[in-house]
Structure formats: structure tokens, C-alpha cells
JSON list of C-alpha atoms in Angstrom, two decimals:
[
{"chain": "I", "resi": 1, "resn": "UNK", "atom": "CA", "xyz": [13.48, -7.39, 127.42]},
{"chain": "I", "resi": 2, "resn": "UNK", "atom": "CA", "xyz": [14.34, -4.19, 125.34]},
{"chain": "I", "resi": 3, "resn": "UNK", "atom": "CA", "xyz": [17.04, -2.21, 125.09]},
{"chain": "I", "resi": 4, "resn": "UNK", "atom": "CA", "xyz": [17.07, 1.60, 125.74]},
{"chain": "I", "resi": 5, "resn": "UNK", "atom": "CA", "xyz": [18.95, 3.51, 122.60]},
{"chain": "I", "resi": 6, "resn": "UNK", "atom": "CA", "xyz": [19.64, 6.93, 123.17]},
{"chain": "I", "resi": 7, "resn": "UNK", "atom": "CA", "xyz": [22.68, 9.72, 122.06]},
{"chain": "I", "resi": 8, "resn": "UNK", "atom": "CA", "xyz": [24.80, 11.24, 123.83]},
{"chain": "I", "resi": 9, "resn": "UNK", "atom": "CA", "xyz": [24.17, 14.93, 124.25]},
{"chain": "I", "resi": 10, "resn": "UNK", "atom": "CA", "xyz": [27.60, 16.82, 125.01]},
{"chain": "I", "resi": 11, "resn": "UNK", "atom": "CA", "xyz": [25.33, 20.17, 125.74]},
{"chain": "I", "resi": 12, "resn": "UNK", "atom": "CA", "xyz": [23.10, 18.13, 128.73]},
{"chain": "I", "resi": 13, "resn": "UNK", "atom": "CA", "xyz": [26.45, 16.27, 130.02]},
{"chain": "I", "resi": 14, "resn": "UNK", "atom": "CA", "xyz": [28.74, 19.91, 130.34]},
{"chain": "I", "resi": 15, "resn": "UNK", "atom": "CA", "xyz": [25.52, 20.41, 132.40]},
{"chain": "I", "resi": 16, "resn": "UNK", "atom": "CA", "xyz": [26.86, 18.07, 135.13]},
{"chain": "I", "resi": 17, "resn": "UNK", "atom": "CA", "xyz": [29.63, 19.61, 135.86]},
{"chain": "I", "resi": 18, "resn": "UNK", "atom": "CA", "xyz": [31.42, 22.88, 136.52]},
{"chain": "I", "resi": 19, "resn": "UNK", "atom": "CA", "xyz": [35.45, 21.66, 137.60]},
{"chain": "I", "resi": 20, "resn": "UNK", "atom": "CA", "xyz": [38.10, 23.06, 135.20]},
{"chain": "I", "resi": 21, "resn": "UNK", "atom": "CA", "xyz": [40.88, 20.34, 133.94]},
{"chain": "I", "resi": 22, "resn": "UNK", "atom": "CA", "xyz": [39.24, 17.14, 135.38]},
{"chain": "I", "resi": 23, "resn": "UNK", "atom": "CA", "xyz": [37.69, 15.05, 131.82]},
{"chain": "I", "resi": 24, "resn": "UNK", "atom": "CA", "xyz": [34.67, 13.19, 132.89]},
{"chain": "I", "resi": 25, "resn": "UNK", "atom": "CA", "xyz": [34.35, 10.08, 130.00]},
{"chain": "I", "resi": 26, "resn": "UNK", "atom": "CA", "xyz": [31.06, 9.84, 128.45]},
{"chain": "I", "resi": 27, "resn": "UNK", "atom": "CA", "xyz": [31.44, 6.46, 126.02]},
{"chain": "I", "resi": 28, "resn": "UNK", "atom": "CA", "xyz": [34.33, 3.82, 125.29]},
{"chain": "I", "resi": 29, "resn": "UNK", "atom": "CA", "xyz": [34.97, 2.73, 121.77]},
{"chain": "I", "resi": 30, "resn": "UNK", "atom": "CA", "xyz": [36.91, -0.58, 122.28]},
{"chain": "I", "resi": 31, "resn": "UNK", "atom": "CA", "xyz": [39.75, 0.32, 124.67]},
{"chain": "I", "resi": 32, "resn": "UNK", "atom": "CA", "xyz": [39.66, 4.04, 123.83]},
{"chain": "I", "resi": 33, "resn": "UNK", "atom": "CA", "xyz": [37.42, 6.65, 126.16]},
{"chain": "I", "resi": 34, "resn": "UNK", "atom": "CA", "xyz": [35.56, 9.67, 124.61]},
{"chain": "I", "resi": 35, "resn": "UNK", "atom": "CA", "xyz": [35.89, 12.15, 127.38]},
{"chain": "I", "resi": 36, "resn": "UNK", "atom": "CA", "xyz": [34.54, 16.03, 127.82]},
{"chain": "I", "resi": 37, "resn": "UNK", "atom": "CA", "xyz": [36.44, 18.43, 129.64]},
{"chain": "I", "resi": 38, "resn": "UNK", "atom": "CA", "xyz": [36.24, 22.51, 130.10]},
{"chain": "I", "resi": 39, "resn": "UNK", "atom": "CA", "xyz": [39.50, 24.29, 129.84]},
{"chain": "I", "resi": 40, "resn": "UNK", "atom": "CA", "xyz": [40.52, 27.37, 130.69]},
{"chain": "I", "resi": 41, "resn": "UNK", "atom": "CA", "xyz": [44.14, 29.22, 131.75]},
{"chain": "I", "resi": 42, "resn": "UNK", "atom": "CA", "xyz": [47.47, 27.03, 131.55]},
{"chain": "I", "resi": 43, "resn": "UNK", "atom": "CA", "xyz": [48.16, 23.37, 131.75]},
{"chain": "I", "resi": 44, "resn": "UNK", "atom": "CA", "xyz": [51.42, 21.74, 132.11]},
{"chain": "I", "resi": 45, "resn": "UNK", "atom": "CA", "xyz": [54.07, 20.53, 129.50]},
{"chain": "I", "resi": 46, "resn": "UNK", "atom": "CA", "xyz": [53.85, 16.88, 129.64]},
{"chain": "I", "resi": 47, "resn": "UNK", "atom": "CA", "xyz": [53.97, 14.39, 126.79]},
{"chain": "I", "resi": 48, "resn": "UNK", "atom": "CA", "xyz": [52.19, 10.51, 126.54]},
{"chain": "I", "resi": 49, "resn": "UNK", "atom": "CA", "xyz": [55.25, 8.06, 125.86]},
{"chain": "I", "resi": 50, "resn": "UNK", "atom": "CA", "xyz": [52.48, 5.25, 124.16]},
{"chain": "I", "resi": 51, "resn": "UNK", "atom": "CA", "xyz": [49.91, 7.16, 122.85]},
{"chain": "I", "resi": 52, "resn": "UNK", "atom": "CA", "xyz": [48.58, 9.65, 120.48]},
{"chain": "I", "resi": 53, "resn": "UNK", "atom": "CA", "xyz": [46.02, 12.05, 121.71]},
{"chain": "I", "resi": 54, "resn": "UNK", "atom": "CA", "xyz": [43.32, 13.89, 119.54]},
{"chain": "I", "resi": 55, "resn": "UNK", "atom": "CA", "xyz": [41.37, 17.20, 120.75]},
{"chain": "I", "resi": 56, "resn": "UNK", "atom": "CA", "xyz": [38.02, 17.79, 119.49]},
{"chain": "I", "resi": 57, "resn": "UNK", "atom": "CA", "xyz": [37.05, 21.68, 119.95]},
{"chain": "I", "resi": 58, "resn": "UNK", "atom": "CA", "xyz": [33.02, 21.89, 120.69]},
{"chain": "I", "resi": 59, "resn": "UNK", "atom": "CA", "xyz": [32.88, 25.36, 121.52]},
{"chain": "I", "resi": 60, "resn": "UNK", "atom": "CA", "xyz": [35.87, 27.75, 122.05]},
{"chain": "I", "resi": 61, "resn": "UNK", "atom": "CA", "xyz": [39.44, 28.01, 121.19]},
{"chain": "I", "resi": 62, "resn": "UNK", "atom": "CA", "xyz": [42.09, 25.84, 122.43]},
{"chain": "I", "resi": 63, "resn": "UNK", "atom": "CA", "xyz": [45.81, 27.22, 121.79]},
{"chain": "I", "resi": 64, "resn": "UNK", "atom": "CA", "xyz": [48.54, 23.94, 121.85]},
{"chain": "I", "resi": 65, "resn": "UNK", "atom": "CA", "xyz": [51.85, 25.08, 122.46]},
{"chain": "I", "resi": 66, "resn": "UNK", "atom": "CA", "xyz": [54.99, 22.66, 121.19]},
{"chain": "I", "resi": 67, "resn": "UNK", "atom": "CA", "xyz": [58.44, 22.99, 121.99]},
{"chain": "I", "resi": 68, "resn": "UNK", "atom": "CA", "xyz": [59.12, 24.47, 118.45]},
{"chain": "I", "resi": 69, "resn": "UNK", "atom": "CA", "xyz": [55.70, 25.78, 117.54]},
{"chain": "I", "resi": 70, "resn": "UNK", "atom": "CA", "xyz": [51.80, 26.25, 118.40]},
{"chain": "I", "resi": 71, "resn": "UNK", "atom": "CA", "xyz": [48.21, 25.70, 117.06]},
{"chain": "I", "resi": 72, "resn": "UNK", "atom": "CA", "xyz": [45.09, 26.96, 117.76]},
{"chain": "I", "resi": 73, "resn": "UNK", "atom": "CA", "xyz": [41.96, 24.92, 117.05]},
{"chain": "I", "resi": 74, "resn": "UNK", "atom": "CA", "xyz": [38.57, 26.24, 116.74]},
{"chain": "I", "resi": 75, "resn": "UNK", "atom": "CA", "xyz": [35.12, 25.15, 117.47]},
{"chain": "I", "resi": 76, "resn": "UNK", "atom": "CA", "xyz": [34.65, 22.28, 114.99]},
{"chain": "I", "resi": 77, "resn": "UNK", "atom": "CA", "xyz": [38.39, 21.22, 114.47]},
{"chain": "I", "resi": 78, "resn": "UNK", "atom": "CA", "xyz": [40.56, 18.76, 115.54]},
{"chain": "I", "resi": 79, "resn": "UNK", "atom": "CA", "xyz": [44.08, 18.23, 115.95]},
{"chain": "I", "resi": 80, "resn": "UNK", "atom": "CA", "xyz": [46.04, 15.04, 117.08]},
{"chain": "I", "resi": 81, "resn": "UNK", "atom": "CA", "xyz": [49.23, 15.46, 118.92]},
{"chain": "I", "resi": 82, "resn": "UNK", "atom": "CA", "xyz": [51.21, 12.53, 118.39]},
{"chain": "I", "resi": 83, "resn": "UNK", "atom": "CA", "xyz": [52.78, 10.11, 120.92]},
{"chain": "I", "resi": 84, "resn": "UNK", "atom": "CA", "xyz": [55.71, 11.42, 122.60]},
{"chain": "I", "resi": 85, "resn": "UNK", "atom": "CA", "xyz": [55.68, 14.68, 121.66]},
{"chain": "I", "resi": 86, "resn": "UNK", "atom": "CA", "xyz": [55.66, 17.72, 124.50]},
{"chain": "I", "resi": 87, "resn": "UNK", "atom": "CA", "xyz": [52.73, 20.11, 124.31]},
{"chain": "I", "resi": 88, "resn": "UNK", "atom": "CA", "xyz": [50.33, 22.32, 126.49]},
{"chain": "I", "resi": 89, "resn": "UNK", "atom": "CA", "xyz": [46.90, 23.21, 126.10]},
{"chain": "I", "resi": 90, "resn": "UNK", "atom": "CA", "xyz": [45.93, 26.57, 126.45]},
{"chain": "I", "resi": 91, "resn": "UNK", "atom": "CA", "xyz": [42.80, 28.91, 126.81]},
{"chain": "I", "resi": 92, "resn": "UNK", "atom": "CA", "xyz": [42.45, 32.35, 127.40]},
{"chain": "I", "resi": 93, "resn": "UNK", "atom": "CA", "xyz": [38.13, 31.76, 127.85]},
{"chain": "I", "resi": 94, "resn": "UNK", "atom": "CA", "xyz": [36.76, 28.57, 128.80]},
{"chain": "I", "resi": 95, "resn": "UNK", "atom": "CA", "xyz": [36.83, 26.05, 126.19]},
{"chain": "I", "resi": 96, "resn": "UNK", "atom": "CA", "xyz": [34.44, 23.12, 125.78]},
{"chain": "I", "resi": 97, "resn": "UNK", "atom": "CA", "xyz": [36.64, 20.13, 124.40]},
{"chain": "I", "resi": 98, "resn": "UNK", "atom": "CA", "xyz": [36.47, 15.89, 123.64]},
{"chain": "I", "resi": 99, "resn": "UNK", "atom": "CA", "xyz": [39.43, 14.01, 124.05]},
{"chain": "I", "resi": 100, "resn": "UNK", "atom": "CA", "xyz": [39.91, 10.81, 122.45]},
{"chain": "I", "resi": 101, "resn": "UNK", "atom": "CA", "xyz": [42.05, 7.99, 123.73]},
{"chain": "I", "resi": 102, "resn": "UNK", "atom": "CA", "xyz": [43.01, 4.76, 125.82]},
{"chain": "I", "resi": 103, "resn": "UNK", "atom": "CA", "xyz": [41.25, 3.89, 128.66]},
{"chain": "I", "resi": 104, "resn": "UNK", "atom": "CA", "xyz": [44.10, 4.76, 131.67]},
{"chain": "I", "resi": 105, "resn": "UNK", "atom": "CA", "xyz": [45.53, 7.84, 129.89]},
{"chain": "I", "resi": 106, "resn": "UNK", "atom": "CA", "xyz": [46.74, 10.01, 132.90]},
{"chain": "I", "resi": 107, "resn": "UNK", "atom": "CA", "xyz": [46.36, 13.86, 131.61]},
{"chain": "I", "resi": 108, "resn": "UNK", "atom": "CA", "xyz": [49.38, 15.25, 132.49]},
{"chain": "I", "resi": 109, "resn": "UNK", "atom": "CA", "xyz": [51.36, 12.52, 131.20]},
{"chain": "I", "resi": 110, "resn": "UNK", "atom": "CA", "xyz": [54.04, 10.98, 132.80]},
{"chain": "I", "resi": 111, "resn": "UNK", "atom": "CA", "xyz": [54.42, 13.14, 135.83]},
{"chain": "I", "resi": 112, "resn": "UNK", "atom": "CA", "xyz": [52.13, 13.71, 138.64]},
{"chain": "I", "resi": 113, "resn": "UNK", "atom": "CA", "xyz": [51.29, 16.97, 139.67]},
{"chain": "I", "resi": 114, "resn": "UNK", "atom": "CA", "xyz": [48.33, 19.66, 140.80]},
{"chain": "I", "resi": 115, "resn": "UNK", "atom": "CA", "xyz": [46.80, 19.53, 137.30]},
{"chain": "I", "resi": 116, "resn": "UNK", "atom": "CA", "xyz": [46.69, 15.40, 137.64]},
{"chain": "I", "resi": 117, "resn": "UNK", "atom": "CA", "xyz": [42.36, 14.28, 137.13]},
{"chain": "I", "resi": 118, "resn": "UNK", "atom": "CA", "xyz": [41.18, 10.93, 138.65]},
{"chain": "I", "resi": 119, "resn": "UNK", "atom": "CA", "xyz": [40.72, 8.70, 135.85]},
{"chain": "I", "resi": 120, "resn": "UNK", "atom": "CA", "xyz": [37.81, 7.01, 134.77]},
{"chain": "I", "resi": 121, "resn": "UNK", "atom": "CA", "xyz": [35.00, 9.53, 136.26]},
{"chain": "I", "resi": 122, "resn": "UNK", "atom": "CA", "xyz": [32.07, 8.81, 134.33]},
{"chain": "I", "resi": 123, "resn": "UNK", "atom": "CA", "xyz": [28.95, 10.89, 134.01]}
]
């Protein structure tokens, strides 16, 4: 029996979907999940009390607001917002992003609200 190998292609997976705010995970590493999400308009504040959180810009620009401060990440950066901290994405055009961390990670944090995604969608 052999085993299929093949990459994951970010460009053919955005293809699968159109929704705004709702990451779709594409791979695990371990107990962390590698999803893709589009972006665009305001999020909510919210913070993750256990976990850090890293944004991976593929194409766009993704403004993060903080309590005492903001940056803006391009297409090819990254930025980690550490665990606890408040924050909230931002994009005034749609932005293509990956988001790296645990498996269970509920987006807006530790509040419920319009913005919340169903976890684990895979595609």
C-alpha cells in the first residue's frame, strides 16, 4: 500500500471558500492547527487567557490594534500576539491570513458573540 504525499496549496484551498471571519484548518502540527481565514472590516477585542497566537499575512494587510498601540503586518510577515493580551484584527480590503495555534482555540476569545467561527472546519 502507498502513501499519497502532496502540499498544501493555500491559493487552491482560499478557492473553497468565500465566508469572511470563519478559519477553515488545513493541517495540525502536534496539538496546534494551521488554519486560513479571509478578513476584512472589524473584529472584536478579545484576548486568549492560555495561549499565544501568531498571524501569518499571505496576501494583504492586516492592522492589530492593542489597548496601548497597533501594528500592521504585510504580505509575508508575521506577528505573534502573546497570551493574554487584548487586540483586534483589522482590514480595510480583504486580507488572506494563517493562523497558528491549539487545536480548540475559540476566535474571539473568551466571550461568545456574532463574530464566534465553529471550530475545527476542515477543508
Amino acid at each position: 500500500m502507498s502513501t499519497h504525499y502532496s502540499p498544501i496549496n493555500f491559493a487552491q484551498k482560499y478557492t473553497l471558500f468565500q465566508e469572511q471571519w470563519a478559519p477553515k484548518v488545513v493541517a495540525e502540527m502536534n496539538d496546534y492547527q494551521f488554519k486560513i481565514v479571509r478578513l476584512e472590516g472589524d473584529f472584536v477585542w478579545h484576548a486568549h487567557a492560555d495561549t499565544d497566537e501568531t498571524f501569518i499575512v499571505l496576501e494583504g494587510e492586516l492592522r492589530i490594534d492593542f489597548r496601548d498601540g497597533a501594528v500592521t503586518i504585510g504580505a509575508g510577515e508575521m506577528y505573534v500576539v502573546k497570551k493574554g493580551v487584548e487586540h483586534k484584527p483589522s482590514a480595510a480590503l480583504e486580507v488572506k491570513l494563517l493562523l497558528i495555534e491549539p487545536r480548540g482555540v475559540i476566535n474571539t476569545g473568551d466571550e461568545t458573540n456574532e463574530r464566534t467561527a465553529v471550530n475545527d472546519v476542515w477543508i
